[in-house]
Short mmCIF file of C-alpha atoms in Angstrom, two decimals:
data_model
loop_
_atom_site.label_atom_id
_atom_site.label_comp_id
_atom_site.label_asym_id
_atom_site.label_seq_id
_atom_site.Cartn_x
_atom_site.Cartn_y
_atom_site.Cartn_z
CA MET A 1 0.00 0.00 0.00
CA SER A 2 1.37 3.40 -0.96
CA ALA A 3 1.87 6.16 1.57
CA HIS A 4 -1.02 8.04 -0.06
CA ASP A 5 -3.33 5.03 0.31
CA GLN A 6 -2.24 4.61 3.91
CA ARG A 7 -3.13 8.22 4.64
CA LEU A 8 -6.54 7.80 3.01
CA THR A 9 -7.19 4.64 5.01
CA ALA A 10 -6.15 6.30 8.26
CA ALA A 11 -8.37 9.29 7.52
CA SER A 12 -11.31 7.00 6.77
CA GLU A 13 -10.79 5.05 9.97
CA ALA A 14 -10.63 8.30 11.96
CA VAL A 15 -14.15 9.32 10.87
CA PRO A 16 -16.61 8.62 13.72
CA ARG A 17 -19.06 5.93 12.64
CA ILE A 18 -22.41 4.39 13.57
CA GLY A 19 -23.86 1.02 12.64
CA PRO A 20 -25.62 0.92 9.25
CA ASN A 21 -28.98 -0.08 10.71
CA ALA A 22 -29.56 3.53 11.72
CA ILE A 23 -30.20 4.04 7.99
CA LEU A 24 -30.91 0.54 6.65
CA GLN A 25 -33.90 -0.03 8.93
CA LEU A 26 -35.30 3.39 8.05
CA ILE A 27 -35.40 2.58 4.32
CA PRO A 28 -38.36 0.13 4.43
CA VAL A 29 -40.14 2.39 6.91
CA LEU A 30 -39.95 5.29 4.45
CA GLU A 31 -41.13 3.05 1.61
CA GLY A 32 -44.07 1.88 3.69
CA ALA A 33 -45.06 5.40 4.70
CA PHE A 34 -44.57 7.27 1.43
CA GLY A 35 -44.58 4.62 -1.29
CA PRO A 36 -42.07 2.96 -3.62
CA GLY A 37 -38.96 5.02 -4.28
CA ALA A 38 -39.49 7.19 -1.19
CA ALA A 39 -36.26 6.07 0.43
CA ASP A 40 -34.15 6.84 -2.63
CA ARG A 41 -35.80 10.25 -2.92
CA ALA A 42 -35.16 10.96 0.75
CA LEU A 43 -31.53 9.90 0.56
CA ALA A 44 -30.97 11.99 -2.56
CA ALA A 45 -32.65 15.03 -1.00
CA ALA A 46 -30.54 14.65 2.14
CA GLY A 47 -27.37 14.10 0.11
CA VAL A 48 -26.70 10.73 1.72
CA PRO A 49 -25.55 7.71 -0.34
CA ARG A 50 -27.70 4.62 -0.09
CA PRO A 51 -25.85 1.96 1.94
CA GLY A 52 -25.76 -1.58 0.64
CA PRO A 53 -27.29 -4.43 2.65
CA ASP A 54 -23.82 -5.54 3.76
CA SER A 55 -22.51 -2.08 4.54
CA GLY A 56 -20.06 -1.66 7.35
CA MET A 57 -20.14 1.16 9.85
CA LEU A 58 -21.30 4.44 8.34
CA PRO A 59 -19.99 7.96 8.97
CA GLU A 60 -22.14 9.32 11.78
CA THR A 61 -22.77 12.48 9.78
CA GLN A 62 -24.70 10.44 7.19
CA VAL A 63 -27.00 9.12 9.92
CA SER A 64 -27.55 12.51 11.53
CA THR A 65 -28.13 14.17 8.15
CA LEU A 66 -30.84 11.71 7.09
CA HIS A 67 -32.57 11.72 10.48
CA ARG A 68 -32.52 15.52 10.54
CA TRP A 69 -33.86 15.69 6.98
CA LEU A 70 -36.78 13.49 8.03
CA ARG A 71 -37.53 15.63 11.08
CA ASP A 72 -37.35 18.84 9.05
CA THR A 73 -39.33 17.58 6.07
CA HIS A 74 -41.94 15.47 7.83
CA PRO A 75 -42.16 16.86 11.37
CA GLN A 76 -45.48 15.20 12.17
CA GLU A 77 -44.53 11.74 10.92
CA ALA A 78 -40.86 11.71 11.95
CA PRO A 79 -41.28 10.56 15.58
CA ARG A 80 -43.38 7.56 14.55
CA LEU A 81 -41.16 6.63 11.60
CA LEU A 82 -37.92 6.91 13.59
CA ARG A 83 -39.52 4.82 16.33
CA GLU A 84 -40.47 2.14 13.81
CA ALA A 85 -36.90 2.13 12.48
CA GLY A 86 -35.55 1.85 16.02
CA LEU A 87 -37.81 -1.10 16.83
CA ALA A 88 -36.68 -2.79 13.60
CA THR A 89 -33.06 -2.15 14.57
CA GLY A 90 -33.70 -3.84 17.89
CA ASP A 91 -35.22 -6.81 16.06
CA TYR A 92 -32.14 -7.03 13.87
CA ILE A 93 -29.84 -7.02 16.90
CA LEU A 94 -31.86 -9.80 18.53
CA ALA A 95 -31.82 -11.88 15.36
CA ASN A 96 -28.19 -11.35 14.43
CA ARG A 97 -26.05 -9.95 17.22
CA ILE A 98 -27.10 -11.50 20.54
CA PRO A 99 -26.60 -15.29 20.53
CA PRO A 100 -29.73 -17.33 21.32
CA LEU A 101 -28.06 -18.89 24.36
CA ALA A 102 -27.24 -15.46 25.78
CA GLN A 103 -30.84 -14.39 25.23
CA ARG A 104 -32.15 -17.44 27.05
CA LEU A 105 -29.79 -16.83 29.95
CA ILE A 106 -30.87 -13.19 30.28
CA ARG A 107 -34.54 -14.16 30.24
CA ALA A 108 -33.93 -16.82 32.90
CA LEU A 109 -32.40 -14.35 35.34
CA PRO A 110 -34.40 -12.29 37.82
CA ALA A 111 -35.36 -9.10 36.02
CA PHE A 112 -33.00 -6.82 37.93
CA LEU A 113 -30.06 -9.10 37.12
CA GLY A 114 -31.10 -9.58 33.51
CA ALA A 115 -31.37 -5.82 33.12
CA ARG A 116 -27.88 -5.38 34.55
CA VAL A 117 -26.39 -7.98 32.20
CA LEU A 118 -28.10 -6.49 29.16
CA ALA A 119 -27.13 -2.94 30.13
CA THR A 120 -23.50 -4.03 30.49
CA ALA A 121 -23.57 -5.62 27.05
CA ILE A 122 -25.11 -2.50 25.54
CA ALA A 123 -22.42 -0.34 27.14
CA LYS A 124 -19.71 -2.64 25.77
CA HIS A 125 -21.04 -2.21 22.24
CA SER A 126 -22.13 1.41 22.53
CA TRP A 127 -19.63 2.49 19.89
CA THR A 128 -22.02 0.98 17.32
CA PHE A 129 -24.82 3.46 18.08
CA ALA A 130 -23.17 6.35 19.92
CA GLY A 131 -20.40 7.17 17.44
CA SER A 132 -18.34 10.05 18.77
CA GLY A 133 -20.75 10.44 21.69
CA LYS A 134 -20.09 8.93 25.09
CA PHE A 135 -22.51 6.33 26.45
CA ARG A 136 -22.79 5.38 30.08
CA VAL A 137 -25.19 3.68 32.45
CA VAL A 138 -26.24 6.45 34.84
CA SER A 139 -28.19 4.52 37.45
CA GLY A 140 -29.76 1.15 38.15
CA ARG A 141 -33.05 2.22 39.76
CA PRO A 142 -34.53 3.47 37.59
CA LEU A 143 -32.24 2.06 34.96
CA SER A 144 -31.00 5.08 33.06
CA PHE A 145 -28.62 5.59 30.16
CA GLU A 146 -27.12 8.68 28.67
CA ILE A 147 -25.28 9.58 25.48
CA ALA A 148 -23.21 12.70 25.96
CA ARG A 149 -22.72 14.77 22.80
CA ASN A 150 -25.10 12.49 20.91
CA PRO A 151 -24.03 12.84 17.25
CA VAL A 152 -27.41 11.74 15.86
CA VAL A 153 -28.93 15.05 16.97
CA ALA A 154 -25.78 17.15 16.56
CA GLY A 155 -26.65 20.75 15.75
CA GLU A 156 -30.36 20.24 16.36
CA ARG A 157 -32.42 22.72 18.37
CA SER A 158 -35.77 21.66 19.78
CA ASP A 159 -38.13 22.28 22.68
CA ILE A 160 -38.69 18.53 23.08
CA PRO A 161 -36.43 15.45 23.02
CA LEU A 162 -35.81 14.03 19.56
CA CYS A 163 -34.11 10.66 20.03
CA HIS A 164 -37.01 8.40 19.10
CA TRP A 165 -34.72 5.99 17.25
CA HIS A 166 -32.40 5.37 20.20
CA ALA A 167 -35.28 5.07 22.66
CA ALA A 168 -37.00 2.49 20.46
CA VAL A 169 -33.85 0.37 20.11
CA PHE A 170 -33.50 0.22 23.90
CA GLU A 171 -37.21 -0.50 24.30
CA ARG A 172 -37.19 -3.43 21.90
CA LEU A 173 -34.16 -5.08 23.49
CA PHE A 174 -35.44 -4.79 27.04
CA SER A 175 -39.03 -5.70 26.19
CA ARG A 176 -37.93 -8.93 24.52
CA LEU A 177 -35.36 -9.95 27.11
CA VAL A 178 -36.24 -8.43 30.50
CA TRP A 179 -39.49 -6.46 30.96
CA PRO A 180 -42.30 -7.22 28.46
CA HIS A 181 -44.11 -3.95 29.19
CA VAL A 182 -41.10 -1.64 29.48
CA ALA A 183 -41.29 1.91 28.18
CA VAL A 184 -38.28 4.09 27.51
CA ARG A 185 -38.62 7.80 28.15
CA GLU A 186 -36.08 10.38 27.01
CA VAL A 187 -35.94 12.87 29.86
CA ALA A 188 -33.12 15.07 28.56
CA CYS A 189 -31.79 15.67 25.06
CA CYS A 190 -28.79 17.39 23.53
CA ALA A 191 -31.20 19.03 21.08
CA THR A 192 -32.87 20.89 23.96
CA GLY A 193 -29.52 22.12 25.27
CA ALA A 194 -28.71 19.32 27.69
CA PRO A 195 -25.13 18.01 27.73
CA ALA A 196 -26.40 14.46 27.22
CA CYS A 197 -29.43 12.60 25.99
CA ARG A 198 -30.78 10.65 28.96
CA PHE A 199 -33.14 7.68 28.76
CA GLU A 200 -35.09 6.21 31.68
CA LEU A 201 -36.50 2.70 31.50
CA LEU A 202 -39.89 2.17 33.12
CA PRO A 203 -40.36 -1.59 33.65
CA LYS A 204 -44.15 -1.42 33.97
CA GLY A 205 -44.67 0.99 31.10
CA ARG A 206 -45.61 4.64 31.03
#
């Protein structure tokens, strides 16, 4: 590899990235909501290349740009559509990233222990959904997470929290493995001026 190629590779690797499902799972949601070709039109309008089905990690700016385009262009529908994409992302993780044996073990544990195990696993793999942000488990009761400097809402300004996609991913994982009726509430958001997006998990629902 030439020195030039090495520099290009290093620069590419230095770009903060997020897992491709932040876009891939939104594509069928857009098609279902707005009809055939809607996803390609949205990606083109947002200036984001369409990722292939086997895409690796994507630059976080592509994710934030598409999510922001959806919020700006379809403000009424965006919360529901991003939630649907988040739930689908959770389904993908359950089907492809958490081994069946691990899922059975988590389900077999008392809920408070299962929640702790799952939260630890999420923290270990937080680089896949937090990008350049910093994820941490804030507390155990109620179980709370936060993503400081959340790149998915970077530059956004809002009176209400915007992280429907993240909240839905967490909800799907915990509802399938720990608390069937769990609800996830975003109680602080970088878009409203908070230093971190904070999510509280309510085991018995809202």
